[in-house]
XYZ file of C-alpha atoms in Angstrom:
587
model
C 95.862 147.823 -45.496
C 98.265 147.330 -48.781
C 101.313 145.506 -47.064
C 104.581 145.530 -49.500
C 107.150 142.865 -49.492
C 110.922 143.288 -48.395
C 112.107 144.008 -51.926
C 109.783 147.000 -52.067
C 107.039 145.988 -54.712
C 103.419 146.048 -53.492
C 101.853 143.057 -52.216
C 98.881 141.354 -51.171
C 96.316 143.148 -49.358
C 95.466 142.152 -45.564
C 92.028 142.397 -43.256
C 93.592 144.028 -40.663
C 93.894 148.063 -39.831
C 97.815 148.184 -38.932
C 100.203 145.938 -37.053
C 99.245 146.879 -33.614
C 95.617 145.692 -34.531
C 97.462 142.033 -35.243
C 99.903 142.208 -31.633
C 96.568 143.004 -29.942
C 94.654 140.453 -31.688
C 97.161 137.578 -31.303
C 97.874 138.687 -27.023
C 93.901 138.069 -26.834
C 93.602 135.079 -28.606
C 96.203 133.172 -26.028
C 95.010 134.572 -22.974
C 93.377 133.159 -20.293
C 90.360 135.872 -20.118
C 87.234 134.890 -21.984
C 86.370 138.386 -22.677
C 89.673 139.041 -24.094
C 89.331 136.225 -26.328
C 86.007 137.129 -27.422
C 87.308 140.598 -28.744
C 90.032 138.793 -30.851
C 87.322 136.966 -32.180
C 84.983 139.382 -33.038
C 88.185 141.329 -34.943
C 89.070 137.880 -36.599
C 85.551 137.173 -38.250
C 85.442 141.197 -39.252
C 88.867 139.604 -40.884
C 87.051 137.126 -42.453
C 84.506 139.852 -44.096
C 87.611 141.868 -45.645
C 89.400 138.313 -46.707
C 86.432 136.142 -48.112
C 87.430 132.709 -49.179
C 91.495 134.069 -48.517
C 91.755 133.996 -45.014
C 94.406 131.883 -43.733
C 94.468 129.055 -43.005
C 96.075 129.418 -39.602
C 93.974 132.434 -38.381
C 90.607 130.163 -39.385
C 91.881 127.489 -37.328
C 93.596 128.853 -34.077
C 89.903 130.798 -34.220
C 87.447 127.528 -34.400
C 89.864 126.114 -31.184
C 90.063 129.337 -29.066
C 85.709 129.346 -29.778
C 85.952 125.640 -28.149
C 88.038 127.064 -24.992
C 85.607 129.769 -24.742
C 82.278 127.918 -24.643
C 84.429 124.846 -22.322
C 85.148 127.813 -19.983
C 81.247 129.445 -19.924
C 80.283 126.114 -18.910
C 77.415 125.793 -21.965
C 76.558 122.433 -23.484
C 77.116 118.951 -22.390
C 80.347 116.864 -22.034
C 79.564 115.210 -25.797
C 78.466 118.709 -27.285
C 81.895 119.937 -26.291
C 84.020 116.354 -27.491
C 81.691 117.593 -30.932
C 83.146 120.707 -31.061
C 86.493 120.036 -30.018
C 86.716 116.907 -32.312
C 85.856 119.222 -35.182
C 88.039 121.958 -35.366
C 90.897 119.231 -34.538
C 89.810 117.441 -38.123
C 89.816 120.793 -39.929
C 93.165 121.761 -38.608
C 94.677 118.204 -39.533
C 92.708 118.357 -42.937
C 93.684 121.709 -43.944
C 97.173 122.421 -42.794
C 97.833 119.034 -44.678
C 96.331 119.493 -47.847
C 98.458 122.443 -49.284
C 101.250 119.368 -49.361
C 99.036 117.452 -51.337
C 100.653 117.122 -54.529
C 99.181 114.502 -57.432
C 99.863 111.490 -56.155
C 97.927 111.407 -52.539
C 100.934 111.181 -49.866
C 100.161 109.203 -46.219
C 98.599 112.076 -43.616
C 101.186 110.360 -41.298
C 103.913 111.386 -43.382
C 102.869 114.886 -44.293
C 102.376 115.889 -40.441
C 105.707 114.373 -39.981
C 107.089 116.711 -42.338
C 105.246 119.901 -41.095
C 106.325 118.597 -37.727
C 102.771 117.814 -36.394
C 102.734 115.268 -33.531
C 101.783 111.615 -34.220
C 99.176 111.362 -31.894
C 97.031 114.591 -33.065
C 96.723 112.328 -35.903
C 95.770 109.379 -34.088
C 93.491 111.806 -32.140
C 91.872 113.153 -35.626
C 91.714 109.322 -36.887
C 89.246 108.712 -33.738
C 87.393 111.441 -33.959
C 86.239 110.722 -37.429
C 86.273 106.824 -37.633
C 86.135 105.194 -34.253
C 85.010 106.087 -31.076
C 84.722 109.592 -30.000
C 87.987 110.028 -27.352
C 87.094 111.799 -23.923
C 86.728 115.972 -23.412
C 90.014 115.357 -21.465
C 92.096 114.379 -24.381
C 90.230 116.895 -26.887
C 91.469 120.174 -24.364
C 94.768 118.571 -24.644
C 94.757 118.130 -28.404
C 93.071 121.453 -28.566
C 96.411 123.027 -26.288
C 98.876 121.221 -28.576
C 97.939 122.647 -31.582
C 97.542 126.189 -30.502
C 101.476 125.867 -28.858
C 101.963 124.627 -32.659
C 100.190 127.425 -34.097
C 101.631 130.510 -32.598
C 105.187 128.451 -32.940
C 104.916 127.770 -36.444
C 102.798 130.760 -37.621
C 101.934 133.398 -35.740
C 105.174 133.942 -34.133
C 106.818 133.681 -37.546
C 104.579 137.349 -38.398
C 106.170 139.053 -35.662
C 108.763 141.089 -37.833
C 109.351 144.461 -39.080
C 107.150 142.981 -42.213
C 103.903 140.723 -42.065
C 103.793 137.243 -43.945
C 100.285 137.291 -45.546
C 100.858 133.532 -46.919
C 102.422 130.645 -45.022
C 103.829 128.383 -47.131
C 107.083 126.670 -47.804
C 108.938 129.526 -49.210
C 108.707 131.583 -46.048
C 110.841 128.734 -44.250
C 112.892 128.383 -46.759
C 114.463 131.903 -46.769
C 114.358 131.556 -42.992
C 116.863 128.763 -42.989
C 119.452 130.805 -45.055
C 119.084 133.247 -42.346
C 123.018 133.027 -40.907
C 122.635 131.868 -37.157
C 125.289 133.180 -34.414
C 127.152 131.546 -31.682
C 124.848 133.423 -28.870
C 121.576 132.475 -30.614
C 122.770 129.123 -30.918
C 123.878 128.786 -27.180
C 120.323 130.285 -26.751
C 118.452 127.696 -28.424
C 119.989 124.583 -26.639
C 119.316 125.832 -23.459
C 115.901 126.105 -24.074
C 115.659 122.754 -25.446
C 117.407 121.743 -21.907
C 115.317 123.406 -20.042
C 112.137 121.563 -21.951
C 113.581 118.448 -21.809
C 113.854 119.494 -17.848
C 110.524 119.821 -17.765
C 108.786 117.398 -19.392
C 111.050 115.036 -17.575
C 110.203 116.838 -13.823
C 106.890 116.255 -14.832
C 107.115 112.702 -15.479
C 108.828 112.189 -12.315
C 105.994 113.936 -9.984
C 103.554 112.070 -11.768
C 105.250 108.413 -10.767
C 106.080 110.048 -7.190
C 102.121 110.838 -7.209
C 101.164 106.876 -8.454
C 103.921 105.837 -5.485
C 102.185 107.813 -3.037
C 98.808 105.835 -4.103
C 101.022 102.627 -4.007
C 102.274 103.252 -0.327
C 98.877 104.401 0.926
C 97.562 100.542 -0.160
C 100.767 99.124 1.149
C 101.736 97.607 -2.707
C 104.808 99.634 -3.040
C 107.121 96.515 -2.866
C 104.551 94.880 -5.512
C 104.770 95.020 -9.306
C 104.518 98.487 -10.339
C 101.321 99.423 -12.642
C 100.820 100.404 -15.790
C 101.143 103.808 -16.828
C 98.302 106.145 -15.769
C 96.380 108.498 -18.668
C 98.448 111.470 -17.613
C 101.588 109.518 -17.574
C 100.503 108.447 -21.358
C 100.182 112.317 -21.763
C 103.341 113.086 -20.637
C 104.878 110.390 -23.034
C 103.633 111.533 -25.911
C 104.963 114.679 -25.343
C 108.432 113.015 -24.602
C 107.825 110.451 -27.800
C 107.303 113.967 -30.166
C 110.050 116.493 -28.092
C 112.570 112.781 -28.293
C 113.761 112.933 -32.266
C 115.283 116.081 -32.643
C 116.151 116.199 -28.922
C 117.920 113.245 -27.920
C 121.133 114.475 -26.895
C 119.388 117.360 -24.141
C 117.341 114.621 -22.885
C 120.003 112.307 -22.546
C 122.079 115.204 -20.936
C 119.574 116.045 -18.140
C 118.828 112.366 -17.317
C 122.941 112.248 -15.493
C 121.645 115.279 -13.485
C 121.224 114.457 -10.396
C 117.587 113.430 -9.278
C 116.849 111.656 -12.511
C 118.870 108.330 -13.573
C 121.017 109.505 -10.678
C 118.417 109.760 -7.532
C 118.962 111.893 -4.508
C 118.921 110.988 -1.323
C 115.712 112.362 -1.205
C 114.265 110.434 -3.309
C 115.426 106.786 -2.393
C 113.620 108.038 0.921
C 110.513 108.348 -0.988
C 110.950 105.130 -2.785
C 112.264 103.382 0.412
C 115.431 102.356 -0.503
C 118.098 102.520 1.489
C 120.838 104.350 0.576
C 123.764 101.170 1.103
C 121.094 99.139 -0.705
C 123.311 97.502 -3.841
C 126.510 99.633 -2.994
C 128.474 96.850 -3.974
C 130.181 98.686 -6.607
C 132.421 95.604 -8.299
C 128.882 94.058 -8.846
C 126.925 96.988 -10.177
C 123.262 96.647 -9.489
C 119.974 98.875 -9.685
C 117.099 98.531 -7.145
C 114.554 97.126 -8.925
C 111.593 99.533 -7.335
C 113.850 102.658 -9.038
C 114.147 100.279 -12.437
C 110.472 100.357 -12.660
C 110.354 103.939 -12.118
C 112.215 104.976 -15.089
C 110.968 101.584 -16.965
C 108.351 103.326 -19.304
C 110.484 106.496 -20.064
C 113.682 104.089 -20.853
C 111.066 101.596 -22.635
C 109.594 104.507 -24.746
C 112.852 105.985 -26.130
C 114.807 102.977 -26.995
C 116.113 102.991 -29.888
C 119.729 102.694 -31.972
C 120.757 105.966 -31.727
C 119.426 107.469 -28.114
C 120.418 103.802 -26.464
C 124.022 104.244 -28.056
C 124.045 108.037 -26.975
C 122.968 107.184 -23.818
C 125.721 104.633 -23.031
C 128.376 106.507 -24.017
C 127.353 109.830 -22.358
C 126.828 107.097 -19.196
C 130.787 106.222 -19.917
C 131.794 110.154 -19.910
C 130.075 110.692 -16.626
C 132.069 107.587 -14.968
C 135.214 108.589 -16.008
C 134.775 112.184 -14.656
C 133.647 110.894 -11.004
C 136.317 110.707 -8.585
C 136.738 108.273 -5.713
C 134.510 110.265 -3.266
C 131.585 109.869 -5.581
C 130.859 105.962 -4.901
C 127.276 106.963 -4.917
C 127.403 107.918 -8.526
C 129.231 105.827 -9.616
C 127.244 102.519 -8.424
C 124.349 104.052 -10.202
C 125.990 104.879 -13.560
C 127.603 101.565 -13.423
C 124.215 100.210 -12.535
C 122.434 101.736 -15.501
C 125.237 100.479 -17.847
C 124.837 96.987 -16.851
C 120.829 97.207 -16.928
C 120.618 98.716 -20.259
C 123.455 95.823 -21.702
C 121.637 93.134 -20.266
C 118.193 93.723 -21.277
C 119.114 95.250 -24.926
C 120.622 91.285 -24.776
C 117.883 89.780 -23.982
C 115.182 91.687 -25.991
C 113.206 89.695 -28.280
C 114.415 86.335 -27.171
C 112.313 83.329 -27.022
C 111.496 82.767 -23.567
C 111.458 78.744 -22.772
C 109.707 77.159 -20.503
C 107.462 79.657 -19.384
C 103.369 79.611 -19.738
C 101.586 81.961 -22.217
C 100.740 84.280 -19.346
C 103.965 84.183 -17.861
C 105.685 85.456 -20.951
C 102.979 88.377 -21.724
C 103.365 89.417 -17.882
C 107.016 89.297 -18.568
C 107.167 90.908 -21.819
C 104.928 93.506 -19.966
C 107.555 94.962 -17.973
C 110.503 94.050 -19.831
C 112.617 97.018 -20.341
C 113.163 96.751 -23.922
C 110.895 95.131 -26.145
C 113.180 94.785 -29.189
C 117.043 94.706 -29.713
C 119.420 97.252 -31.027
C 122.634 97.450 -32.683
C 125.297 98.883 -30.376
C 128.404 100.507 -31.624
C 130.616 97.814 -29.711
C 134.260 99.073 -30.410
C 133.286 102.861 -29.182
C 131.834 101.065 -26.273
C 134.649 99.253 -25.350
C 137.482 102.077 -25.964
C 135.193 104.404 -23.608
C 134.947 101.358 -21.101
C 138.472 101.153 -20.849
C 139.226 105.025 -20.676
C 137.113 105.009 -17.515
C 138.134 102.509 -15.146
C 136.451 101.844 -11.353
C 136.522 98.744 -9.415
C 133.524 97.554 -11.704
C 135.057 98.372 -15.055
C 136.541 94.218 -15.140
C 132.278 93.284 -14.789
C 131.082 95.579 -17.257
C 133.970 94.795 -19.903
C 133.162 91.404 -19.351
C 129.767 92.385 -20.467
C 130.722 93.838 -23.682
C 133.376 91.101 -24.528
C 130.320 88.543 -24.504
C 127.319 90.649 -26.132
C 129.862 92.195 -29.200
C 128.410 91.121 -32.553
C 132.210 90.037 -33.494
C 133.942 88.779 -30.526
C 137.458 89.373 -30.282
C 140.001 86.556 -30.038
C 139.551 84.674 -26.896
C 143.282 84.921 -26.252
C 142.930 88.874 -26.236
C 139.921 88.759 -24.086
C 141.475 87.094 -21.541
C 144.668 89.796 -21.383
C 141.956 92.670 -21.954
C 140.205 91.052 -18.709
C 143.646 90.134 -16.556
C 144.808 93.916 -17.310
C 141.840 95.500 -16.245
C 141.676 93.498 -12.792
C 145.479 94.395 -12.408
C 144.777 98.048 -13.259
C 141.428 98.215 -11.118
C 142.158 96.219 -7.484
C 142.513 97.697 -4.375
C 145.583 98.651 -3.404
C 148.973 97.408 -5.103
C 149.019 93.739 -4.082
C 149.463 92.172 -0.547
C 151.373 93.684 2.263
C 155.280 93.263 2.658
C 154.765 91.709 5.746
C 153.391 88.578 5.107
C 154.335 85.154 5.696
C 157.076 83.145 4.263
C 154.163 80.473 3.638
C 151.898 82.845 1.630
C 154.245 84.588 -0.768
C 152.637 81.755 -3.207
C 149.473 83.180 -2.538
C 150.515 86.305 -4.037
C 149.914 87.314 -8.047
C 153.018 88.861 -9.873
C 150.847 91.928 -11.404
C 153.933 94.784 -10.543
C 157.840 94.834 -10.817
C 157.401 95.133 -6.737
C 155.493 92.224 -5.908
C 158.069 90.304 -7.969
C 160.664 91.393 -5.882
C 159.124 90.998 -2.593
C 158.508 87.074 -3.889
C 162.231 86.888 -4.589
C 163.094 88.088 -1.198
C 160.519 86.191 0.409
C 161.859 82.717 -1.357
C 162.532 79.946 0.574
C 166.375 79.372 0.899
C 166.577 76.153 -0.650
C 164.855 77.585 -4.065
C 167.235 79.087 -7.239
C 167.014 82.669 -7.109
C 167.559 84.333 -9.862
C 169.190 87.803 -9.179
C 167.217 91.222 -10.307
C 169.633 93.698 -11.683
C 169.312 97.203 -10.719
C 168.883 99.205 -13.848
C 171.328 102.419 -14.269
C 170.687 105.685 -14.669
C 169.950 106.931 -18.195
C 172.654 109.980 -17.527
C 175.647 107.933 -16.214
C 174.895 105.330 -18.880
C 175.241 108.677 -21.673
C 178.225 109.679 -19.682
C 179.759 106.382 -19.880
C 179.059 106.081 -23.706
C 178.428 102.379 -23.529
C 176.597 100.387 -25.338
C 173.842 99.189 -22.691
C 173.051 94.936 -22.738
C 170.369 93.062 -21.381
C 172.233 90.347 -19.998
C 169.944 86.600 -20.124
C 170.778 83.744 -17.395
C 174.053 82.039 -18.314
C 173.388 79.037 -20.331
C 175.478 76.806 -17.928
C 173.407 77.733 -14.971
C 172.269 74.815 -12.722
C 170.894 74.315 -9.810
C 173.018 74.416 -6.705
C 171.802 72.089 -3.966
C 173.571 71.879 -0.604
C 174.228 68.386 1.327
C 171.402 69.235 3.869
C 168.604 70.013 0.830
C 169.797 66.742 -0.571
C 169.126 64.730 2.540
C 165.965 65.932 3.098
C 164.844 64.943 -0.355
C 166.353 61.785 -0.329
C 164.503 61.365 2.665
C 161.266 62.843 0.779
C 161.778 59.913 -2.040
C 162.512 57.029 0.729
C 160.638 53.939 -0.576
C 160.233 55.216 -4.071
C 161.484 54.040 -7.498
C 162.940 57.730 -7.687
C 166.312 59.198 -6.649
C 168.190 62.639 -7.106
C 170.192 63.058 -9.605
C 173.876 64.601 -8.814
C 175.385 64.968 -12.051
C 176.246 67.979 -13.768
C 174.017 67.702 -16.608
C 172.786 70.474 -18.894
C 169.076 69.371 -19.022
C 168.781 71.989 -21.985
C 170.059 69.713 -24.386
C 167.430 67.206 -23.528
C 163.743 66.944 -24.359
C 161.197 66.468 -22.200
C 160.586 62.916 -21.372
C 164.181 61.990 -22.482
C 167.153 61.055 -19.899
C 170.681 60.898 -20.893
C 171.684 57.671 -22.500
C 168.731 56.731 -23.499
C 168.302 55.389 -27.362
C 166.394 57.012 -29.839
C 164.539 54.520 -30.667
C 161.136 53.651 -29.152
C 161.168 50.281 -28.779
C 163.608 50.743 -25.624
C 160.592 51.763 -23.874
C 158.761 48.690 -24.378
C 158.697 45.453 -21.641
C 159.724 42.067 -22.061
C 157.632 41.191 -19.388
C 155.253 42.773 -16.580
C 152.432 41.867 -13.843
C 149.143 44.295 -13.894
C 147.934 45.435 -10.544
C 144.970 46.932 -9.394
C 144.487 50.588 -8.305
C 143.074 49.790 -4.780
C 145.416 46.931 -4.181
C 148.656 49.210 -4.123
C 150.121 50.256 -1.022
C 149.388 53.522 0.749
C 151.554 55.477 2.723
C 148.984 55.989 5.443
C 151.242 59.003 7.244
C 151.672 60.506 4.005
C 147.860 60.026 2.721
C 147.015 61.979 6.469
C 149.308 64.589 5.537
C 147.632 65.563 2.393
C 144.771 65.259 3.132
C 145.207 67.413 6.310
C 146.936 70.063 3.290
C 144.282 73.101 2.670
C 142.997 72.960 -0.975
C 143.499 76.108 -2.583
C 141.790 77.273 -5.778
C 138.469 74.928 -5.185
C 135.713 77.203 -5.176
C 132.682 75.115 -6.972
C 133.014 72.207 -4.528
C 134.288 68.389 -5.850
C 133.674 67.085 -8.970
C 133.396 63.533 -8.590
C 131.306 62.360 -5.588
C 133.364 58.984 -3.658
C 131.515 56.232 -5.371
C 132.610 57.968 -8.771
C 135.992 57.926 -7.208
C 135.718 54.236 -6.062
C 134.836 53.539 -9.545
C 137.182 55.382 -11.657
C 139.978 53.191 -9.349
C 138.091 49.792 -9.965
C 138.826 50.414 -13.289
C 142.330 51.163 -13.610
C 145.240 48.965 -14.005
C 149.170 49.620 -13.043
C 151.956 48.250 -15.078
């Protein structure tokens, strides 16, 4: 059969009869009926009699692998016959899909199967097979799967047109790229790469579920968990090669629910209670479900999926509401997990023994850290605030490659706790004797601390603010009027007595006068001489600290006083105290 080319002019000439000889071919080759498969390749080597030394490259090899699946499935020859056979159609497909990129200068096989989008570990696999030790028939029918998906992906399903490709090289994808893509194809092709992503990740989660199940059965579930089992490995390497031009579907279906984000079915299975860590100011992860996810999360670390990851974790929190505290303790959970250890990944650990720090570095989430993109992290941290947004800013205040001034972090810090605590400050009916207790965060609480004042206090008065209409109407000029500069403090005859009785005994007394203490600096009285030397003493006697006097009523009185703001316990032990006094001397 004479095929011709789009353009019209004649082309090459190809083995088969017509193209319903190549559909049939190509539906028997990936069946799952031996017989079938025979047939296809009886027609391929009458292909090979027609094409001599032309035949494809692609038809040779997808041929040698579907003759290993048939003699695997007849059940002929040993378990080292068939890693033979297996292991050598896998070199010839590595060896000559790669060579037509050989160009003059030899280029790495690692880097030409990169290109042609081969996965890493059929190269490893190859690399055994011909210089170390032969790999098990297990990981030969997987190798031997792989590349047939790749196959009928990358050739065979590229010959499917109105027109057959009789040569597969890099002009064919070429012209395919230019090919103008729609919106619906488009919308097509990302949710097929969700729905693999979906898979492969569903598939990684019933394998764990299936090593838990072996876990519980030997009553070590609470116990370290173990490493990853060969089909786990498997799984991973299908992750590791479906990761780099998929990151953003896989990071998308790990906020479903039932992956980062576990049901309630599944904390059953891992036996974790569901108001286990639900303290959602502190966010926290149960450490059984860190493990779980600890060799996925390990695996694709890296700059760009750990930044993506974050950030898409950020979007989620700020769409959950307030019903959703189960969500949102995980999300913040994950963002304070993957902070911390990306922190401490690839520090020294001190003070640890040599098998300590391997066991450690084990099971250590990340192995290496990664630049983070600290501003965008911070502007999404603030756009979604929660009762733990104050803990996680914190977090990315202190681990930012250039810390902000410590002045703003401290009034980035104080606003968030103002704009994320529960409720709007303390009730209006409290006690005279707390109102001190009570922060000034609103315009509300500052009035209710006014009103609240003792009598004897200066109050200064709150104006009510008019109306922005009857201040147009009025056509004035609107003033923020200050405290009068001659302001003092007013004290009645009955606040004076009781101070004066306050300062019996002392050196102290209340002052009277109408003075404006404005015009005075601290530490300076009226009529008192500028120079220094009127401070100094023509003569004094030195006293010791524990000879003085003491007020013993007063002393019981203080001490009786609650302290407030102590919450690390004393500083100085009484023998400290005892000493710091011995020391001391009183003019």
């Amino acid at each position: 059969m004479k095929r011709k080319t789009s353009s019209g002019k004649a082309g090459h000439v190809v083995a088969w009869i017509n193209k319903a000889e190549w559909d049939q071919v190509l539906e028997y080759l990936y069946s799952k009926d031996c017989s079938l498969q025979k047939y296809a390749l009886q027609r391929i080597s009458a292909w090979r009699g027609r094409y001599g030394s032309s035949t494809p490259v692609a038809v040779e090899s997808t041929a040698d692998l579907v003759r290993c699946q048939v003699a695997d499935a007849s059940g002929r020859g040993c378990t080292e016959e068939l890693v033979l056979l297996y292991g050598m159609a896998l070199v010839r497909f590595v060896n000559l899909i790669t060579e037509r990129k050989q160009k003059t200068i030899s280029i790495p096989l690692r880097r030409l199967a990169n290109e042609m989008n081969i996965p890493e570990w059929i190269v490893n696999l190859r690399h055994d097979i011909t210089h170390g030790k032969l790999p098990s028939l297990n990981w030969c029918r997987k190798g031997c799967e792989c590349v047939l998906e790749w196959l009928r992906q990358e050739y065979w399903s590229q010959q499917l047109g109105s027109s057959l490709v009789e040569q597969w090289d890099s002009s064919t994808e070429e012209e395919e790229d230019e090919e103008e893509v729609t919106e619906p194809h488009k919308r097509l092709k990302h949710k097929e790469i969700y729905e693999k992503a979906r898979e492969l990740l569903v598939s990684y989660e019933n394998e764990q579920f299936q090593v838990l199940a072996e876990l519980q059965k030997e009553n070590k579930a609470k116990k370290m968990w173990p490493c990853p089992s060969s089909e786990l490995e498997w799984i991973m390497m299908q992750i590791k090669d479906f990761a780099p031009e998929n990151r953003e579907a896989l990071a998308e279906v790990l906020l479903d629910d039932g992956f980062l984000i576990p049901t309630v079915e599944q904390l059953e299975s891992l036996q974790i209670h569901p108001s286990d860590n639900a303290e959602l100011s502190m966010p926290c992860i149960p450490r059984v479900f860190v493990q779980f996810w600890h060799p996925l999360l390990k695996l694709l670390h890296s700059q760009v999926f750990t930044q993506m990851l974050l950030e898409k974790l950020f979007a989620e929190l700020q769409l959950c509401t307030e019903t959703s505290a189960h969500r949102i303790q995980y999300i913040t959970g994950w963002i304070t997990d993957i902070l911390t250890c990306n922190h401490r990944a690839g520090k020294a650990q001190k003070g640890l023994s040599r098998s300590q720090k391997e066991t450690r570095g084990k099971f250590q989430l990340f192995a290496n850290q990664v630049r983070l993109q600290w501003q965008k992290l911070l502007t999404l941290c603030l756009a979604a605030p929660c009762l733990a947004s104050p803990y996680l800013l914190q977090q990315i205040l202190t681990d930012m490659d250039k810390p902000l001034p410590l002045d703003t972090q401290q009034r980035l810090l104080h606003l968030c706790c103002i704009y994320t605590q529960p409720g709007d400050g303390a009730s209006p009916s409290m006690d005279t004797d707390q109102w001190e207790e009570e922060p000034v965060h609103t315009l509300e609480s500052l009035q209710r601390r006014i009103m609240q004042e003792p009598p004897y206090r200066a109050r200064v008065p709150v104006p009510q603010p008019a109306s922005p209409a009857s201040r147009l109407n009025a056509g004035e000029r609107v003033t923020v009027q200050g405290p009068s500069q001659d302001l003092h403090e007013q004290l009645s005859p009955e606040v004076i007595a009781e101070r004066m009785a306050a300062l019996k005994g002392s050196p102290w007394q209340i002052c009277t006068d109408n003075v404006k203490w404005k015009d005075f600096p601290l530490g300076k009285v009226p009529g008192q001489s500028d120079d220094p030397s009127c401070l100094l003493l023509d003569s004094y006697s030195t006293m010791s600290v524990l000879e003085q006097p003491v007020d013993v009523e007063r002393t019981a009185l203080r001490s009786a006083a609650p302290s407030r703001g102590i919450s690390e316990g004393l500083l100085w032990t009484q023998s400290d105290l005892h000493k710091l006094k011995g020391g001391l001397q009183l003019f």
